[in-house]
mmCIF file of C-alpha atoms in Angstrom:
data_model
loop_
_atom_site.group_PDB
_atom_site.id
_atom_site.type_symbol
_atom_site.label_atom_id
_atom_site.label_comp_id
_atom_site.label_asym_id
_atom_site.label_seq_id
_atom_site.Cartn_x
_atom_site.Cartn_y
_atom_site.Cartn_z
ATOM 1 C CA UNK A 1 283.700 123.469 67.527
ATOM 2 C CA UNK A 2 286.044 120.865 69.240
ATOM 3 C CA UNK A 3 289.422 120.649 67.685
ATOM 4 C CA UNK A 4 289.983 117.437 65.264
ATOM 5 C CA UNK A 5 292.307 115.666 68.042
ATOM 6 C CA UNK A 6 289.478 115.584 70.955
ATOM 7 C CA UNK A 7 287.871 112.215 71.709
ATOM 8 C CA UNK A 8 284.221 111.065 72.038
ATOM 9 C CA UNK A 9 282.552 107.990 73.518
ATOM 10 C CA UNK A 10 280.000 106.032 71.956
ATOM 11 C CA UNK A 11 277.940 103.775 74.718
ATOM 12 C CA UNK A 12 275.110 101.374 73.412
ATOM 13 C CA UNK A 13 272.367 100.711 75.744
ATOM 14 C CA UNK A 14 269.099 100.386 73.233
ATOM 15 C CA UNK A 15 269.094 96.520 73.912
ATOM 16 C CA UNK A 16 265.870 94.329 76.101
ATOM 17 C CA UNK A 17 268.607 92.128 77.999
ATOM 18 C CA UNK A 18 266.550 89.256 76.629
ATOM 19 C CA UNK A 19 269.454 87.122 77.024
ATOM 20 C CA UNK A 20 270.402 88.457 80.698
ATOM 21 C CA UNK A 21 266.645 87.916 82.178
ATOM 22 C CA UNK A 22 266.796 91.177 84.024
ATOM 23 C CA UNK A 23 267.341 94.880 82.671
ATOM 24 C CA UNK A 24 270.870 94.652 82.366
ATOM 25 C CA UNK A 25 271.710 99.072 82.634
ATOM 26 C CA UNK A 26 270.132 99.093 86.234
ATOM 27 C CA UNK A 27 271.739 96.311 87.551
ATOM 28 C CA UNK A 28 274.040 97.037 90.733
ATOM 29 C CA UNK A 29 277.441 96.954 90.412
ATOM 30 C CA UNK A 30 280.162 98.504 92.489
ATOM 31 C CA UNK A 31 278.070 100.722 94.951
ATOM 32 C CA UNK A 32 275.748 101.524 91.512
ATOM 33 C CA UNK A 33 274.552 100.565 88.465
ATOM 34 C CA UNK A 34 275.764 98.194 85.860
ATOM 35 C CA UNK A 35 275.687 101.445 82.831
ATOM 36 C CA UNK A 36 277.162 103.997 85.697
ATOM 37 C CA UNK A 37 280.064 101.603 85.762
ATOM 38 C CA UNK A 38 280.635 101.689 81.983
ATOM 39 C CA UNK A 39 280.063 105.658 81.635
ATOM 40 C CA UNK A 40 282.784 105.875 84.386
ATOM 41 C CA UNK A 41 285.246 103.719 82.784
ATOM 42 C CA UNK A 42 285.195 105.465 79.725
ATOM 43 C CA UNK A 43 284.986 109.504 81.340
ATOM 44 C CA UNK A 44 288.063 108.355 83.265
ATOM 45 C CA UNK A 45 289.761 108.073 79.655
ATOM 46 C CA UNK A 46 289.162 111.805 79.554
ATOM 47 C CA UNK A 47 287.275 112.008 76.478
ATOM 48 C CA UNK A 48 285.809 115.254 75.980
ATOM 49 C CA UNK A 49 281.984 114.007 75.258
ATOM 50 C CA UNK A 50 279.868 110.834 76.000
ATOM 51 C CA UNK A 51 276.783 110.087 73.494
ATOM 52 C CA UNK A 52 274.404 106.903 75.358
ATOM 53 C CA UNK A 53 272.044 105.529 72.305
ATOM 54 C CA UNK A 54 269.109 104.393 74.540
ATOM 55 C CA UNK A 55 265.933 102.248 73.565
ATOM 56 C CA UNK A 56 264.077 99.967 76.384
ATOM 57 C CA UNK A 57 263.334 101.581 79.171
ATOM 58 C CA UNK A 58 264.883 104.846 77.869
ATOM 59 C CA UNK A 59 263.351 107.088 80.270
ATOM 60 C CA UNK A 60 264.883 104.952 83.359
ATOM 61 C CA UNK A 61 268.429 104.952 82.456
ATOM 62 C CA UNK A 62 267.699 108.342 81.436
ATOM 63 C CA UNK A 63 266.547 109.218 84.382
ATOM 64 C CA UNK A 64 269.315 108.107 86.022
ATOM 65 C CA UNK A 65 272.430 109.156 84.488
ATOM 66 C CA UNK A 66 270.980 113.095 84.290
ATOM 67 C CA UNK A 67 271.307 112.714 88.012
ATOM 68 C CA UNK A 68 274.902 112.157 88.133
ATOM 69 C CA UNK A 69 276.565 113.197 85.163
ATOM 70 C CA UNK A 70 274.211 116.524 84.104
ATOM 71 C CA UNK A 71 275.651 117.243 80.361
ATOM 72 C CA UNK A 72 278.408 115.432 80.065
ATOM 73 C CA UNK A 73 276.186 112.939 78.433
ATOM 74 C CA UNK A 74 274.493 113.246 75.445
ATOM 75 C CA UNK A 75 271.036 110.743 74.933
ATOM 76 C CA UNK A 76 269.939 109.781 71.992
ATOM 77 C CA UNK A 77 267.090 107.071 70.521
ATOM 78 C CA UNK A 78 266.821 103.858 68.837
ATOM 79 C CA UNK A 79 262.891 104.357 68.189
ATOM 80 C CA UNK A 80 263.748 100.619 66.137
ATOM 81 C CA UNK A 81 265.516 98.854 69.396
ATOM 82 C CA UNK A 82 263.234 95.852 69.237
ATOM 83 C CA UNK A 83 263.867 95.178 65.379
ATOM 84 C CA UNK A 84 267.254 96.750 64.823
ATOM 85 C CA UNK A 85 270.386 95.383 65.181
ATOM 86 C CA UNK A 86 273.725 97.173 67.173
ATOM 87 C CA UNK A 87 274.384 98.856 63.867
ATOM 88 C CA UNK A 88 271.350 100.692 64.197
ATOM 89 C CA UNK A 89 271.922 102.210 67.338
ATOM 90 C CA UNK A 90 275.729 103.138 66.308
ATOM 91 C CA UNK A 91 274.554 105.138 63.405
ATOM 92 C CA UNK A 92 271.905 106.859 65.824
ATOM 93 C CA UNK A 93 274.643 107.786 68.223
ATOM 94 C CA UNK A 94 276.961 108.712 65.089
ATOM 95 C CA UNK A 95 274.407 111.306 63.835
ATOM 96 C CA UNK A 96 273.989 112.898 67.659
ATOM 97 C CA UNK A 97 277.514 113.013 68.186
ATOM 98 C CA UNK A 98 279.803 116.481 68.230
ATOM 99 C CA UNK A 99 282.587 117.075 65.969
ATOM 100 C CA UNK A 100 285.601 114.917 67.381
ATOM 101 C CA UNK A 101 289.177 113.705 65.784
ATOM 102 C CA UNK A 102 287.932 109.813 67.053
ATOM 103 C CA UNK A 103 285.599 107.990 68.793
ATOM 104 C CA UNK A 104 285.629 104.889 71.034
ATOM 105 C CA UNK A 105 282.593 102.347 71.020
ATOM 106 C CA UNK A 106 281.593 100.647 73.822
ATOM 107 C CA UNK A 107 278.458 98.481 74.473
ATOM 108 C CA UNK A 108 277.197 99.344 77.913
ATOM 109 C CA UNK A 109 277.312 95.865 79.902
ATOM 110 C CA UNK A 110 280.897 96.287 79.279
ATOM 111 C CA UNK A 111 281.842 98.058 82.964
ATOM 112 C CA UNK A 112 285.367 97.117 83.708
ATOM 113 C CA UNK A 113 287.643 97.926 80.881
ATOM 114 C CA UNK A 114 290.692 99.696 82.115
ATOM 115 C CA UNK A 115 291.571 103.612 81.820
ATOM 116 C CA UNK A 116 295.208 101.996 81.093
ATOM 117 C CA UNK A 117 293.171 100.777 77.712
ATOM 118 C CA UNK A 118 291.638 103.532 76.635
ATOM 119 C CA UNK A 119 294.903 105.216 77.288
ATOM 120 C CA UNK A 120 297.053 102.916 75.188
ATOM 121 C CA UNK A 121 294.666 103.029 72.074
ATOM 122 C CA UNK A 122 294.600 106.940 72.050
ATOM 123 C CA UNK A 123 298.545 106.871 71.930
ATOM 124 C CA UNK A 124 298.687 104.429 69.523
ATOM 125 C CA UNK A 125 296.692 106.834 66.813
ATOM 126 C CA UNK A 126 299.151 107.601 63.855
ATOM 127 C CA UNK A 127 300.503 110.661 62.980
ATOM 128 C CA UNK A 128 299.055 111.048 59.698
ATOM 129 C CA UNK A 129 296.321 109.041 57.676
ATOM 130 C CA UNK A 130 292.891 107.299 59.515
ATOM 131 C CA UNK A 131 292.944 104.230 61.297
ATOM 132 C CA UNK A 132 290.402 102.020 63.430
ATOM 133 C CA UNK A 133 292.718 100.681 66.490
ATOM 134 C CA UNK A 134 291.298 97.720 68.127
ATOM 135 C CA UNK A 135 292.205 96.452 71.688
ATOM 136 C CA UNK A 136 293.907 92.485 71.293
ATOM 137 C CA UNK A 137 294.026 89.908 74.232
ATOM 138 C CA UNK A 138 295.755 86.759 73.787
ATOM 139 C CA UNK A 139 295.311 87.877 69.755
ATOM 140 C CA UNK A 140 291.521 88.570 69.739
ATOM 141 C CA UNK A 141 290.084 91.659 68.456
ATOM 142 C CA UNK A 142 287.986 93.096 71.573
ATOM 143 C CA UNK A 143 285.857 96.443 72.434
ATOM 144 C CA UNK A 144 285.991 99.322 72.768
ATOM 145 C CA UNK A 145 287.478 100.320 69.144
ATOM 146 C CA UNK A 146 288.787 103.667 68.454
ATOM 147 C CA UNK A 147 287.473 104.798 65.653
ATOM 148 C CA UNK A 148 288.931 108.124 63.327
ATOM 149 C CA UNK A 149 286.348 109.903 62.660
ATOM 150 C CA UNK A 150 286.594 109.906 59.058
ATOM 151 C CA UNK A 151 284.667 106.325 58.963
ATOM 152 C CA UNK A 152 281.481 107.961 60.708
ATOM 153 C CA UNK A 153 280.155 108.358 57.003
ATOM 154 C CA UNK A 154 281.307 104.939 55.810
ATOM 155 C CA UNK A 155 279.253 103.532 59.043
ATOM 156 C CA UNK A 156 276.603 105.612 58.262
ATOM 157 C CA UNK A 157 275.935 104.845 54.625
ATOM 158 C CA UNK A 158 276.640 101.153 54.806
ATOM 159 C CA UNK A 159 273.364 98.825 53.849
ATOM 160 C CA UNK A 160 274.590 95.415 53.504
ATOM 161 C CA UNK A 161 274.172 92.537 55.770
ATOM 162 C CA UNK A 162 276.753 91.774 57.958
ATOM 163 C CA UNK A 163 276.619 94.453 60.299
ATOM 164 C CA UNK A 164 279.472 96.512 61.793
ATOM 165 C CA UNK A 165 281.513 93.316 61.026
ATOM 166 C CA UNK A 166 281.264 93.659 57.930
ATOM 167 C CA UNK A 167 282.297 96.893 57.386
ATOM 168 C CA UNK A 168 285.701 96.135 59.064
ATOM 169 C CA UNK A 169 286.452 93.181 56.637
ATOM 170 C CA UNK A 170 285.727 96.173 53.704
ATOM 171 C CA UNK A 171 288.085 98.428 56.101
ATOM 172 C CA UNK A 172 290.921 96.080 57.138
ATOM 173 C CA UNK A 173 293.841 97.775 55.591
ATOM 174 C CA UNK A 174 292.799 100.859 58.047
ATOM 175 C CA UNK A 175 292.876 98.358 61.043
ATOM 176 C CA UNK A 176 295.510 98.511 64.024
ATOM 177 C CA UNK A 177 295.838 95.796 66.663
ATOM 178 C CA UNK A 178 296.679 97.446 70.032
ATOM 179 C CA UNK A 179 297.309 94.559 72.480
ATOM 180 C CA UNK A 180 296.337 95.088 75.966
ATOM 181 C CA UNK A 181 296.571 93.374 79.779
ATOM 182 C CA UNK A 182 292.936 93.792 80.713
ATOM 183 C CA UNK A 183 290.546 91.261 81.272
ATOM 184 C CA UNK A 184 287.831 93.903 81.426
ATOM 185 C CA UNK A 185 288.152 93.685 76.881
ATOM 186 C CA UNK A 186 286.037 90.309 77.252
ATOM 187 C CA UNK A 187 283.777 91.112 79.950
ATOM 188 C CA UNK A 188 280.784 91.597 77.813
ATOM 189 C CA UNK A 189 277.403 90.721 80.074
ATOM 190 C CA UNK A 190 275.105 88.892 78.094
ATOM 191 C CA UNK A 191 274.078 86.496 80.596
ATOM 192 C CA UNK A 192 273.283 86.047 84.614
ATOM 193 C CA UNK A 193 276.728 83.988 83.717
ATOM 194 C CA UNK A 194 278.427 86.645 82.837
ATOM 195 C CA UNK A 195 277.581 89.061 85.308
ATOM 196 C CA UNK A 196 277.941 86.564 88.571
ATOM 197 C CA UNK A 197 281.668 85.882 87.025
ATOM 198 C CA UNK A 198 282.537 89.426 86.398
ATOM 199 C CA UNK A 199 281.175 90.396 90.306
ATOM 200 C CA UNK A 200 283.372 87.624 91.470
ATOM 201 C CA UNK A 201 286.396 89.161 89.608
ATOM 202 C CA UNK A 202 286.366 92.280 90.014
ATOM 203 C CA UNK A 203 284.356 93.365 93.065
ATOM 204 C CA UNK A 204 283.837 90.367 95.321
ATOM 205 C CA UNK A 205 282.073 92.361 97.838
ATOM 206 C CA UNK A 206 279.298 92.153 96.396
ATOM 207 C CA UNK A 207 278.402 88.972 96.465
#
């Protein structure tokens, strides 16, 4: 059993990339793919264990990441992806994931966050009592969260609408804002927008 202090990762990856036009995980970026990038972000963070929900295309990015990363990853299923929403797919990856102190959740088109950010939310856990620490930029809540562990049943038992969203507004007095100098918080890739903006930014080779 890992001891209560140890951090996970959370990565979601269940989605179609309706919005992106092309299947957003295998997507090249910096010398590999788009969901590489993200995994490697967040193992440089040195968190003890990586959980990827997976849904479309499953076997691919599967397929892929066994090749490089052997069991430092966990893989788990969204058998829903097409009629589920994110919350889905977190509570999937909750239920898979080992016994840790906290957790951070990131969506996987989200490949540039900084190690200085995961970094700076892990030393800004308190001492005593549970908390969900959120990066800030320019005073906007961003990804990834770092979430004690304590909530995973909270997340798990919620049924309401609203989504993970919602649950935060019933959670806010648990909340810390951890601002941050990294652009990588907003680089989400929804779009072929996105994704030519964040190659231009951050690895201009490529284009």
């Amino acid at each position: 059993m890992r001891k209560a202090s140890s951090v996970c990762g959370l990565i979601l990856a269940a989605g179609l990339s309706s919005r992106m036009g092309e299947f957003k995980p295998l997507m090249p970026f910096k010398g590999k793919t788009l969901i590489e990038s993200t995994v490697d972000s967040l193992l440089s963070a040195g968190v003890n264990q990586v959980v990827v929900v997976l849904g479309y295309r499953g076997d691919d990015i599967e397929s892929i990441l066994r090749l490089r990363y052997g069991k430092e990853i966990i893989y788990t299923r969204n058998p829903n992806y097409e009629t589920t929403d994110m919350l889905a797919s977190i509570k999937y990856g909750i239920k898979a994931m080992p016994f840790c102190g906290y957790f951070f959740l990131l969506p996987g088109d989200m490949p540039v966050v900084k190690k200085s950010t995961f970094t700076k939310l892990m030393k800004a856990r308190p001492a005593q009592g549970s908390a969900v620490l959120f990066p800030t930029l320019e005073g906007y809540r961003k990804h990834p969260p770092l979430i004690d562990s304590s909530f995973r049943d909270v997340i798990l038992n919620f049924k309401g609408e609203g989504g993970l969203r919602h649950i935060w507004k019933q959670q806010e007095d648990f909340i810390i804002h951890v601002p941050v100098d990294d652009e990588g918080v907003w680089m989400d890739l929804d779009t072929r927008e996105d994704y030519e903006v964040c190659i231009s930014r951050f690895c201009p080779a490529e284009i």
